């Protein structure tokens, strides 16, 4: 499998998903579907459970004390919480890019080679090939090829974020989860990341959390609008991007996408 090619993109289905932290309900009975190769934007104000849904899809929620997830989440038609689910395989299939760049405290090259080794790529030449291929896929190779042995933290913020995307792509995912990947970047770097995400559409199924409604409108095929109602998050409406921005059915969606509330 090539570094930047997963299997065919896998669809995502959430059915009545509730995420709790102890007694607090972060988001309740969320349901929507993302078709293979589609980009869905999850929008809504802070605290309405968007990140909680991302963490539930690739089961990073398992690492949060007191967090429980109910309902059904399927990736590629398979229940991610099935008893025989291998978490390493799931997290290779469903890659995650966070709000703040989080390179490992290693060299630029080792940021990609290390996870490849951990996921069973034992051949050094294959690791090197996949490292270069992933760095080229995010437009970073020409910028870093002369300093692969230098610390990744020496890169700019935008370069670090692209390195983190390359690290995810190197493992050959089918689904990419982006949690506000541009919010900590300057406008120029954010534009580079947007262009990169646009280039990934169709090759991967993408779920993008963003507070930036113009960004959602530029990038997304479909949109799910999250809101806080009676103290917990919920999905009030989902559908094609043009429909939700131009003629949404729910009054909250019309008000939020129209800039009246938020």
PDB file of C-alpha atoms in Angstrom:
ATOM      1  CA  UNK A   1       0.000   0.000   0.000  1.00  0.00           C
ATOM      2  CA  UNK A   2       1.402   3.421  -0.898  1.00  0.00           C
ATOM      3  CA  UNK A   3       2.039   5.859   1.906  1.00  0.00           C
ATOM      4  CA  UNK A   4      -0.681   8.262   0.937  1.00  0.00           C
ATOM      5  CA  UNK A   5      -3.216   5.797  -0.338  1.00  0.00           C
ATOM      6  CA  UNK A   6      -5.495   3.967   2.041  1.00  0.00           C
ATOM      7  CA  UNK A   7      -8.018   1.430   0.895  1.00  0.00           C
ATOM      8  CA  UNK A   8     -11.142   2.875  -0.712  1.00  0.00           C
ATOM      9  CA  UNK A   9     -12.555   5.666   1.488  1.00  0.00           C
ATOM     10  CA  UNK A  10     -14.862   4.315   4.182  1.00  0.00           C
ATOM     11  CA  UNK A  11     -18.215   5.846   5.066  1.00  0.00           C
ATOM     12  CA  UNK A  12     -19.083   6.917   8.607  1.00  0.00           C
ATOM     13  CA  UNK A  13     -22.462   6.391  10.254  1.00  0.00           C
ATOM     14  CA  UNK A  14     -23.522   7.656  13.679  1.00  0.00           C
ATOM     15  CA  UNK A  15     -26.834   6.461  15.074  1.00  0.00           C
ATOM     16  CA  UNK A  16     -28.172   7.858  18.367  1.00  0.00           C
ATOM     17  CA  UNK A  17     -24.669   8.465  19.750  1.00  0.00           C
ATOM     18  CA  UNK A  18     -24.422   9.945  23.241  1.00  0.00           C
ATOM     19  CA  UNK A  19     -21.114  10.912  24.882  1.00  0.00           C
ATOM     20  CA  UNK A  20     -20.979  11.439  28.645  1.00  0.00           C
ATOM     21  CA  UNK A  21     -18.243  12.553  31.024  1.00  0.00           C
ATOM     22  CA  UNK A  22     -19.425  11.207  34.322  1.00  0.00           C
ATOM     23  CA  UNK A  23     -22.900  12.686  34.850  1.00  0.00           C
ATOM     24  CA  UNK A  24     -22.405  15.404  32.237  1.00  0.00           C
ATOM     25  CA  UNK A  25     -23.809  14.741  28.762  1.00  0.00           C
ATOM     26  CA  UNK A  26     -21.517  16.338  26.181  1.00  0.00           C
ATOM     27  CA  UNK A  27     -23.714  15.432  23.208  1.00  0.00           C
ATOM     28  CA  UNK A  28     -26.900  13.393  23.067  1.00  0.00           C
ATOM     29  CA  UNK A  29     -28.426  11.120  20.414  1.00  0.00           C
ATOM     30  CA  UNK A  30     -26.329  12.418  17.518  1.00  0.00           C
ATOM     31  CA  UNK A  31     -27.094  10.841  14.153  1.00  0.00           C
ATOM     32  CA  UNK A  32     -25.654  11.545  10.710  1.00  0.00           C
ATOM     33  CA  UNK A  33     -23.822   9.803   7.875  1.00  0.00           C
ATOM     34  CA  UNK A  34     -20.773  10.721   5.803  1.00  0.00           C
ATOM     35  CA  UNK A  35     -20.541   8.947   2.470  1.00  0.00           C
ATOM     36  CA  UNK A  36     -17.221   7.485   1.271  1.00  0.00           C
ATOM     37  CA  UNK A  37     -14.962  10.208  -0.111  1.00  0.00           C
ATOM     38  CA  UNK A  38     -17.178  13.020   1.187  1.00  0.00           C
ATOM     39  CA  UNK A  39     -16.115  15.934   3.390  1.00  0.00           C
ATOM     40  CA  UNK A  40     -18.548  16.831   6.169  1.00  0.00           C
ATOM     41  CA  UNK A  41     -18.032  19.908   8.325  1.00  0.00           C
ATOM     42  CA  UNK A  42     -19.189  19.773  11.945  1.00  0.00           C
ATOM     43  CA  UNK A  43     -20.052  23.333  12.960  1.00  0.00           C
ATOM     44  CA  UNK A  44     -21.531  24.920  16.044  1.00  0.00           C
ATOM     45  CA  UNK A  45     -20.524  26.960  19.099  1.00  0.00           C
ATOM     46  CA  UNK A  46     -17.940  25.849  21.636  1.00  0.00           C
ATOM     47  CA  UNK A  47     -19.101  23.211  24.090  1.00  0.00           C
ATOM     48  CA  UNK A  48     -21.676  21.492  21.899  1.00  0.00           C
ATOM     49  CA  UNK A  49     -19.828  18.171  21.635  1.00  0.00           C
ATOM     50  CA  UNK A  50     -18.115  18.318  18.230  1.00  0.00           C
ATOM     51  CA  UNK A  51     -14.708  17.163  19.457  1.00  0.00           C
ATOM     52  CA  UNK A  52     -16.375  14.552  21.652  1.00  0.00           C
ATOM     53  CA  UNK A  53     -17.880  12.983  18.526  1.00  0.00           C
ATOM     54  CA  UNK A  54     -14.486  12.869  16.787  1.00  0.00           C
ATOM     55  CA  UNK A  55     -12.919  11.212  19.821  1.00  0.00           C
ATOM     56  CA  UNK A  56     -15.714   8.636  19.895  1.00  0.00           C
ATOM     57  CA  UNK A  57     -15.228   7.682  16.237  1.00  0.00           C
ATOM     58  CA  UNK A  58     -11.610   6.564  16.618  1.00  0.00           C
ATOM     59  CA  UNK A  59     -12.090   5.692  20.291  1.00  0.00           C
ATOM     60  CA  UNK A  60      -9.684   8.207  21.746  1.00  0.00           C
ATOM     61  CA  UNK A  61     -12.604   8.618  24.153  1.00  0.00           C
ATOM     62  CA  UNK A  62     -11.472   5.333  25.709  1.00  0.00           C
ATOM     63  CA  UNK A  63      -8.484   7.214  27.130  1.00  0.00           C
ATOM     64  CA  UNK A  64     -10.591   9.863  28.918  1.00  0.00           C
ATOM     65  CA  UNK A  65     -11.466   8.904  32.522  1.00  0.00           C
ATOM     66  CA  UNK A  66     -15.205   8.762  33.109  1.00  0.00           C
ATOM     67  CA  UNK A  67     -16.116   9.026  29.424  1.00  0.00           C
ATOM     68  CA  UNK A  68     -18.807   6.666  28.157  1.00  0.00           C
ATOM     69  CA  UNK A  69     -20.203   6.344  24.637  1.00  0.00           C
ATOM     70  CA  UNK A  70     -23.531   4.762  23.735  1.00  0.00           C
ATOM     71  CA  UNK A  71     -25.293   4.323  20.419  1.00  0.00           C
ATOM     72  CA  UNK A  72     -23.737   2.953  17.251  1.00  0.00           C
ATOM     73  CA  UNK A  73     -20.741   4.241  15.302  1.00  0.00           C
ATOM     74  CA  UNK A  74     -19.768   2.411  12.131  1.00  0.00           C
ATOM     75  CA  UNK A  75     -16.788   3.014   9.845  1.00  0.00           C
ATOM     76  CA  UNK A  76     -16.937   1.171   6.565  1.00  0.00           C
ATOM     77  CA  UNK A  77     -20.053  -0.603   7.841  1.00  0.00           C
ATOM     78  CA  UNK A  78     -18.232  -2.033  10.851  1.00  0.00           C
ATOM     79  CA  UNK A  79     -19.117  -1.174  14.459  1.00  0.00           C
ATOM     80  CA  UNK A  80     -16.045   0.536  15.956  1.00  0.00           C
ATOM     81  CA  UNK A  81     -17.023  -0.727  19.406  1.00  0.00           C
ATOM     82  CA  UNK A  82     -17.356  -4.366  18.409  1.00  0.00           C
ATOM     83  CA  UNK A  83     -15.598  -6.680  20.910  1.00  0.00           C
ATOM     84  CA  UNK A  84     -13.062  -7.831  18.320  1.00  0.00           C
ATOM     85  CA  UNK A  85     -12.062  -4.307  17.239  1.00  0.00           C
ATOM     86  CA  UNK A  86      -8.286  -3.835  17.301  1.00  0.00           C
ATOM     87  CA  UNK A  87      -7.633  -0.267  18.396  1.00  0.00           C
ATOM     88  CA  UNK A  88      -4.315   0.008  16.576  1.00  0.00           C
ATOM     89  CA  UNK A  89      -5.996  -1.017  13.333  1.00  0.00           C
ATOM     90  CA  UNK A  90      -8.929   1.351  13.945  1.00  0.00           C
ATOM     91  CA  UNK A  91      -6.646   4.323  14.600  1.00  0.00           C
ATOM     92  CA  UNK A  92      -4.616   3.494  11.508  1.00  0.00           C
ATOM     93  CA  UNK A  93      -7.855   3.382   9.496  1.00  0.00           C
ATOM     94  CA  UNK A  94      -9.210   6.574  11.100  1.00  0.00           C
ATOM     95  CA  UNK A  95      -6.488   9.214  11.326  1.00  0.00           C
ATOM     96  CA  UNK A  96      -6.769  12.286  13.567  1.00  0.00           C
ATOM     97  CA  UNK A  97      -5.279  15.777  13.189  1.00  0.00           C
ATOM     98  CA  UNK A  98      -5.629  18.042  16.205  1.00  0.00           C
ATOM     99  CA  UNK A  99      -6.186  21.749  16.708  1.00  0.00           C
ATOM    100  CA  UNK A 100      -2.624  22.390  17.904  1.00  0.00           C
ATOM    101  CA  UNK A 101       0.270  20.835  15.976  1.00  0.00           C
ATOM    102  CA  UNK A 102       1.625  17.969  18.072  1.00  0.00           C
ATOM    103  CA  UNK A 103       4.863  16.677  16.526  1.00  0.00           C
ATOM    104  CA  UNK A 104       6.709  14.048  18.508  1.00  0.00           C
ATOM    105  CA  UNK A 105       9.886  15.282  20.271  1.00  0.00           C
ATOM    106  CA  UNK A 106      11.904  13.585  17.532  1.00  0.00           C
ATOM    107  CA  UNK A 107      13.489  14.565  14.242  1.00  0.00           C
ATOM    108  CA  UNK A 108      11.371  15.506  11.248  1.00  0.00           C
ATOM    109  CA  UNK A 109      11.955  12.107   9.620  1.00  0.00           C
ATOM    110  CA  UNK A 110      11.443  10.119  12.817  1.00  0.00           C
ATOM    111  CA  UNK A 111       8.018  11.706  13.245  1.00  0.00           C
ATOM    112  CA  UNK A 112       6.972   9.501  10.340  1.00  0.00           C
ATOM    113  CA  UNK A 113       9.368   6.581  10.632  1.00  0.00           C
ATOM    114  CA  UNK A 114       8.544   5.909  14.288  1.00  0.00           C
ATOM    115  CA  UNK A 115       4.775   5.318  13.787  1.00  0.00           C
ATOM    116  CA  UNK A 116       5.514   3.294  10.661  1.00  0.00           C
ATOM    117  CA  UNK A 117       7.753   0.998  12.730  1.00  0.00           C
ATOM    118  CA  UNK A 118       5.110   0.777  15.445  1.00  0.00           C
ATOM    119  CA  UNK A 119       2.546  -0.281  12.841  1.00  0.00           C
ATOM    120  CA  UNK A 120       4.703  -3.071  11.484  1.00  0.00           C
ATOM    121  CA  UNK A 121       6.677  -1.527   8.618  1.00  0.00           C
ATOM    122  CA  UNK A 122       9.951  -3.264   9.417  1.00  0.00           C
ATOM    123  CA  UNK A 123      11.825  -2.572   6.163  1.00  0.00           C
ATOM    124  CA  UNK A 124      13.913   0.595   6.413  1.00  0.00           C
ATOM    125  CA  UNK A 125      13.779   1.359   2.689  1.00  0.00           C
ATOM    126  CA  UNK A 126       9.981   1.060   2.782  1.00  0.00           C
ATOM    127  CA  UNK A 127       9.810   3.421   5.758  1.00  0.00           C
ATOM    128  CA  UNK A 128      12.015   5.929   3.953  1.00  0.00           C
ATOM    129  CA  UNK A 129       9.923   5.669   0.790  1.00  0.00           C
ATOM    130  CA  UNK A 130       6.661   6.185   2.647  1.00  0.00           C
ATOM    131  CA  UNK A 131       8.146   9.068   4.638  1.00  0.00           C
ATOM    132  CA  UNK A 132       9.172  10.904   1.481  1.00  0.00           C
ATOM    133  CA  UNK A 133       5.878  10.151  -0.231  1.00  0.00           C
ATOM    134  CA  UNK A 134       3.836  11.490   2.693  1.00  0.00           C
ATOM    135  CA  UNK A 135       5.963  14.640   2.979  1.00  0.00           C
ATOM    136  CA  UNK A 136       5.531  15.242  -0.740  1.00  0.00           C
ATOM    137  CA  UNK A 137       1.776  14.746  -0.412  1.00  0.00           C
ATOM    138  CA  UNK A 138       1.544  17.681   2.016  1.00  0.00           C
ATOM    139  CA  UNK A 139       3.961  19.878   0.061  1.00  0.00           C
ATOM    140  CA  UNK A 140       6.654  19.672   2.728  1.00  0.00           C
ATOM    141  CA  UNK A 141       9.397  17.575   1.120  1.00  0.00           C
ATOM    142  CA  UNK A 142      11.198  20.389  -0.701  1.00  0.00           C
ATOM    143  CA  UNK A 143      11.107  22.507   2.458  1.00  0.00           C
ATOM    144  CA  UNK A 144      12.580  19.893   4.811  1.00  0.00           C
ATOM    145  CA  UNK A 145      14.563  17.407   2.716  1.00  0.00           C
ATOM    146  CA  UNK A 146      17.824  19.022   3.815  1.00  0.00           C
ATOM    147  CA  UNK A 147      16.963  18.917   7.510  1.00  0.00           C
ATOM    148  CA  UNK A 148      15.235  15.594   8.059  1.00  0.00           C
ATOM    149  CA  UNK A 149      17.468  14.950  11.064  1.00  0.00           C
ATOM    150  CA  UNK A 150      16.623  18.218  12.786  1.00  0.00           C
ATOM    151  CA  UNK A 151      14.019  18.494  15.574  1.00  0.00           C
ATOM    152  CA  UNK A 152      10.455  18.765  14.317  1.00  0.00           C
ATOM    153  CA  UNK A 153       9.815  21.530  16.858  1.00  0.00           C
ATOM    154  CA  UNK A 154      12.183  23.760  14.854  1.00  0.00           C
ATOM    155  CA  UNK A 155       9.614  23.925  12.044  1.00  0.00           C
ATOM    156  CA  UNK A 156       7.100  26.763  11.829  1.00  0.00           C
ATOM    157  CA  UNK A 157       3.581  26.204  13.166  1.00  0.00           C
ATOM    158  CA  UNK A 158       2.156  25.676   9.693  1.00  0.00           C
ATOM    159  CA  UNK A 159       4.940  23.263   8.776  1.00  0.00           C
ATOM    160  CA  UNK A 160       4.398  21.338  12.012  1.00  0.00           C
ATOM    161  CA  UNK A 161       0.698  20.966  11.191  1.00  0.00           C
ATOM    162  CA  UNK A 162       1.536  19.675   7.715  1.00  0.00           C
ATOM    163  CA  UNK A 163       4.038  17.271   9.287  1.00  0.00           C
ATOM    164  CA  UNK A 164       1.268  15.940  11.538  1.00  0.00           C
ATOM    165  CA  UNK A 165      -0.981  15.447   8.510  1.00  0.00           C
ATOM    166  CA  UNK A 166       1.851  13.659   6.694  1.00  0.00           C
ATOM    167  CA  UNK A 167       2.365  11.415   9.737  1.00  0.00           C
ATOM    168  CA  UNK A 168      -1.295  10.418   9.522  1.00  0.00           C
ATOM    169  CA  UNK A 169      -1.236   9.879   5.746  1.00  0.00           C
ATOM    170  CA  UNK A 170       1.871   7.685   5.936  1.00  0.00           C
ATOM    171  CA  UNK A 171      -0.175   4.970   7.656  1.00  0.00           C
ATOM    172  CA  UNK A 172      -2.660   4.723   4.768  1.00  0.00           C
ATOM    173  CA  UNK A 173      -5.925   5.768   6.457  1.00  0.00           C
ATOM    174  CA  UNK A 174      -9.391   5.619   4.929  1.00  0.00           C
ATOM    175  CA  UNK A 175     -10.909   8.346   7.119  1.00  0.00           C
ATOM    176  CA  UNK A 176      -9.403  11.644   8.312  1.00  0.00           C
ATOM    177  CA  UNK A 177     -10.713  13.535  11.336  1.00  0.00           C
ATOM    178  CA  UNK A 178      -9.651  17.193  11.535  1.00  0.00           C
ATOM    179  CA  UNK A 179     -10.312  19.068  14.779  1.00  0.00           C
ATOM    180  CA  UNK A 180     -10.055  22.781  13.913  1.00  0.00           C
ATOM    181  CA  UNK A 181      -6.731  22.258  12.099  1.00  0.00           C
ATOM    182  CA  UNK A 182      -6.360  25.934  11.097  1.00  0.00           C
ATOM    183  CA  UNK A 183      -7.467  27.744  14.247  1.00  0.00           C
ATOM    184  CA  UNK A 184      -3.964  28.084  15.748  1.00  0.00           C
ATOM    185  CA  UNK A 185      -2.330  29.191  12.481  1.00  0.00           C
ATOM    186  CA  UNK A 186      -1.727  32.519  10.776  1.00  0.00           C
ATOM    187  CA  UNK A 187      -3.935  33.243   7.737  1.00  0.00           C
ATOM    188  CA  UNK A 188      -1.255  32.268   5.200  1.00  0.00           C
ATOM    189  CA  UNK A 189      -0.554  28.924   6.884  1.00  0.00           C
ATOM    190  CA  UNK A 190      -4.277  28.325   7.305  1.00  0.00           C
ATOM    191  CA  UNK A 191      -4.732  28.838   3.568  1.00  0.00           C
ATOM    192  CA  UNK A 192      -2.062  26.247   2.861  1.00  0.00           C
ATOM    193  CA  UNK A 193      -3.837  23.727   5.119  1.00  0.00           C
ATOM    194  CA  UNK A 194      -7.187  24.474   3.465  1.00  0.00           C
ATOM    195  CA  UNK A 195      -5.687  23.876   0.026  1.00  0.00           C
ATOM    196  CA  UNK A 196      -4.189  20.618   1.287  1.00  0.00           C
ATOM    197  CA  UNK A 197      -7.527  19.420   2.680  1.00  0.00           C
ATOM    198  CA  UNK A 198      -9.195  20.302  -0.622  1.00  0.00           C
ATOM    199  CA  UNK A 199      -6.654  18.098  -2.394  1.00  0.00           C
ATOM    200  CA  UNK A 200      -7.437  15.191  -0.055  1.00  0.00           C
ATOM    201  CA  UNK A 201     -11.178  15.285  -0.757  1.00  0.00           C
ATOM    202  CA  UNK A 202     -12.440  12.252  -2.601  1.00  0.00           C
ATOM    203  CA  UNK A 203      -9.384  10.151  -1.737  1.00  0.00           C
ATOM    204  CA  UNK A 204     -10.383  10.031   1.930  1.00  0.00           C
ATOM    205  CA  UNK A 205     -13.585  10.437   3.882  1.00  0.00           C
ATOM    206  CA  UNK A 206     -13.133  13.612   5.939  1.00  0.00           C
ATOM    207  CA  UNK A 207     -14.900  14.937   9.027  1.00  0.00           C
ATOM    208  CA  UNK A 208     -13.824  18.513   9.776  1.00  0.00           C
ATOM    209  CA  UNK A 209     -14.653  20.370  12.991  1.00  0.00           C
ATOM    210  CA  UNK A 210     -14.560  24.119  12.438  1.00  0.00           C
ATOM    211  CA  UNK A 211     -15.959  27.324  13.917  1.00  0.00           C
ATOM    212  CA  UNK A 212     -15.159  29.096  10.659  1.00  0.00           C
ATOM    213  CA  UNK A 213     -18.393  29.110   8.662  1.00  0.00           C
ATOM    214  CA  UNK A 214     -16.807  30.548   5.482  1.00  0.00           C
ATOM    215  CA  UNK A 215     -14.253  27.736   5.679  1.00  0.00           C
ATOM    216  CA  UNK A 216     -17.011  25.152   6.036  1.00  0.00           C
ATOM    217  CA  UNK A 217     -18.760  26.622   3.034  1.00  0.00           C
ATOM    218  CA  UNK A 218     -15.563  26.553   0.944  1.00  0.00           C
ATOM    219  CA  UNK A 219     -14.551  23.000   1.822  1.00  0.00           C
ATOM    220  CA  UNK A 220     -17.558  20.903   2.774  1.00  0.00           C
ATOM    221  CA  UNK A 221     -19.837  18.714   0.708  1.00  0.00           C
ATOM    222  CA  UNK A 222     -22.190  18.316   3.662  1.00  0.00           C
ATOM    223  CA  UNK A 223     -22.607  20.020   7.029  1.00  0.00           C
ATOM    224  CA  UNK A 224     -23.879  18.923  10.441  1.00  0.00           C
ATOM    225  CA  UNK A 225     -24.902  21.727  12.788  1.00  0.00           C
ATOM    226  CA  UNK A 226     -24.406  21.091  16.510  1.00  0.00           C
ATOM    227  CA  UNK A 227     -26.024  23.151  19.249  1.00  0.00           C
ATOM    228  CA  UNK A 228     -26.464  23.212  23.021  1.00  0.00           C
ATOM    229  CA  UNK A 229     -29.997  22.518  24.201  1.00  0.00           C
ATOM    230  CA  UNK A 230     -30.981  22.092  27.845  1.00  0.00           C
ATOM    231  CA  UNK A 231     -27.357  21.868  28.901  1.00  0.00           C
ATOM    232  CA  UNK A 232     -26.091  19.261  26.428  1.00  0.00           C
ATOM    233  CA  UNK A 233     -25.038  19.168  22.814  1.00  0.00           C
ATOM    234  CA  UNK A 234     -27.107  17.821  19.955  1.00  0.00           C
ATOM    235  CA  UNK A 235     -27.101  17.697  16.162  1.00  0.00           C
ATOM    236  CA  UNK A 236     -29.990  19.886  15.043  1.00  0.00           C
ATOM    237  CA  UNK A 237     -29.657  19.391  11.289  1.00  0.00           C
ATOM    238  CA  UNK A 238     -27.381  17.871   8.654  1.00  0.00           C
ATOM    239  CA  UNK A 239     -27.406  17.858   4.885  1.00  0.00           C
ATOM    240  CA  UNK A 240     -25.770  19.215   1.715  1.00  0.00           C
ATOM    241  CA  UNK A 241     -23.699  22.341   2.308  1.00  0.00           C
ATOM    242  CA  UNK A 242     -25.625  24.521  -0.139  1.00  0.00           C
ATOM    243  CA  UNK A 243     -28.966  23.517   1.321  1.00  0.00           C
ATOM    244  CA  UNK A 244     -28.003  24.267   4.927  1.00  0.00           C
ATOM    245  CA  UNK A 245     -26.511  27.661   4.099  1.00  0.00           C
ATOM    246  CA  UNK A 246     -29.224  28.751   1.693  1.00  0.00           C
ATOM    247  CA  UNK A 247     -32.474  27.144   2.817  1.00  0.00           C
ATOM    248  CA  UNK A 248     -32.037  25.288   6.096  1.00  0.00           C
ATOM    249  CA  UNK A 249     -35.137  23.730   7.633  1.00  0.00           C
ATOM    250  CA  UNK A 250     -34.280  24.277  11.315  1.00  0.00           C
ATOM    251  CA  UNK A 251     -34.507  27.839  12.738  1.00  0.00           C
ATOM    252  CA  UNK A 252     -31.274  27.385  14.728  1.00  0.00           C
ATOM    253  CA  UNK A 253     -29.419  26.420  11.541  1.00  0.00           C
ATOM    254  CA  UNK A 254     -30.851  29.417   9.695  1.00  0.00           C
ATOM    255  CA  UNK A 255     -29.865  31.759  12.526  1.00  0.00           C
ATOM    256  CA  UNK A 256     -26.396  30.270  13.074  1.00  0.00           C
ATOM    257  CA  UNK A 257     -25.402  29.985   9.416  1.00  0.00           C
ATOM    258  CA  UNK A 258     -26.842  33.440   8.834  1.00  0.00           C
ATOM    259  CA  UNK A 259     -24.651  34.928  11.571  1.00  0.00           C
ATOM    260  CA  UNK A 260     -27.560  35.925  13.799  1.00  0.00           C
ATOM    261  CA  UNK A 261     -26.453  33.736  16.735  1.00  0.00           C
ATOM    262  CA  UNK A 262     -23.342  31.851  17.707  1.00  0.00           C
TER     263      UNK A 262
END
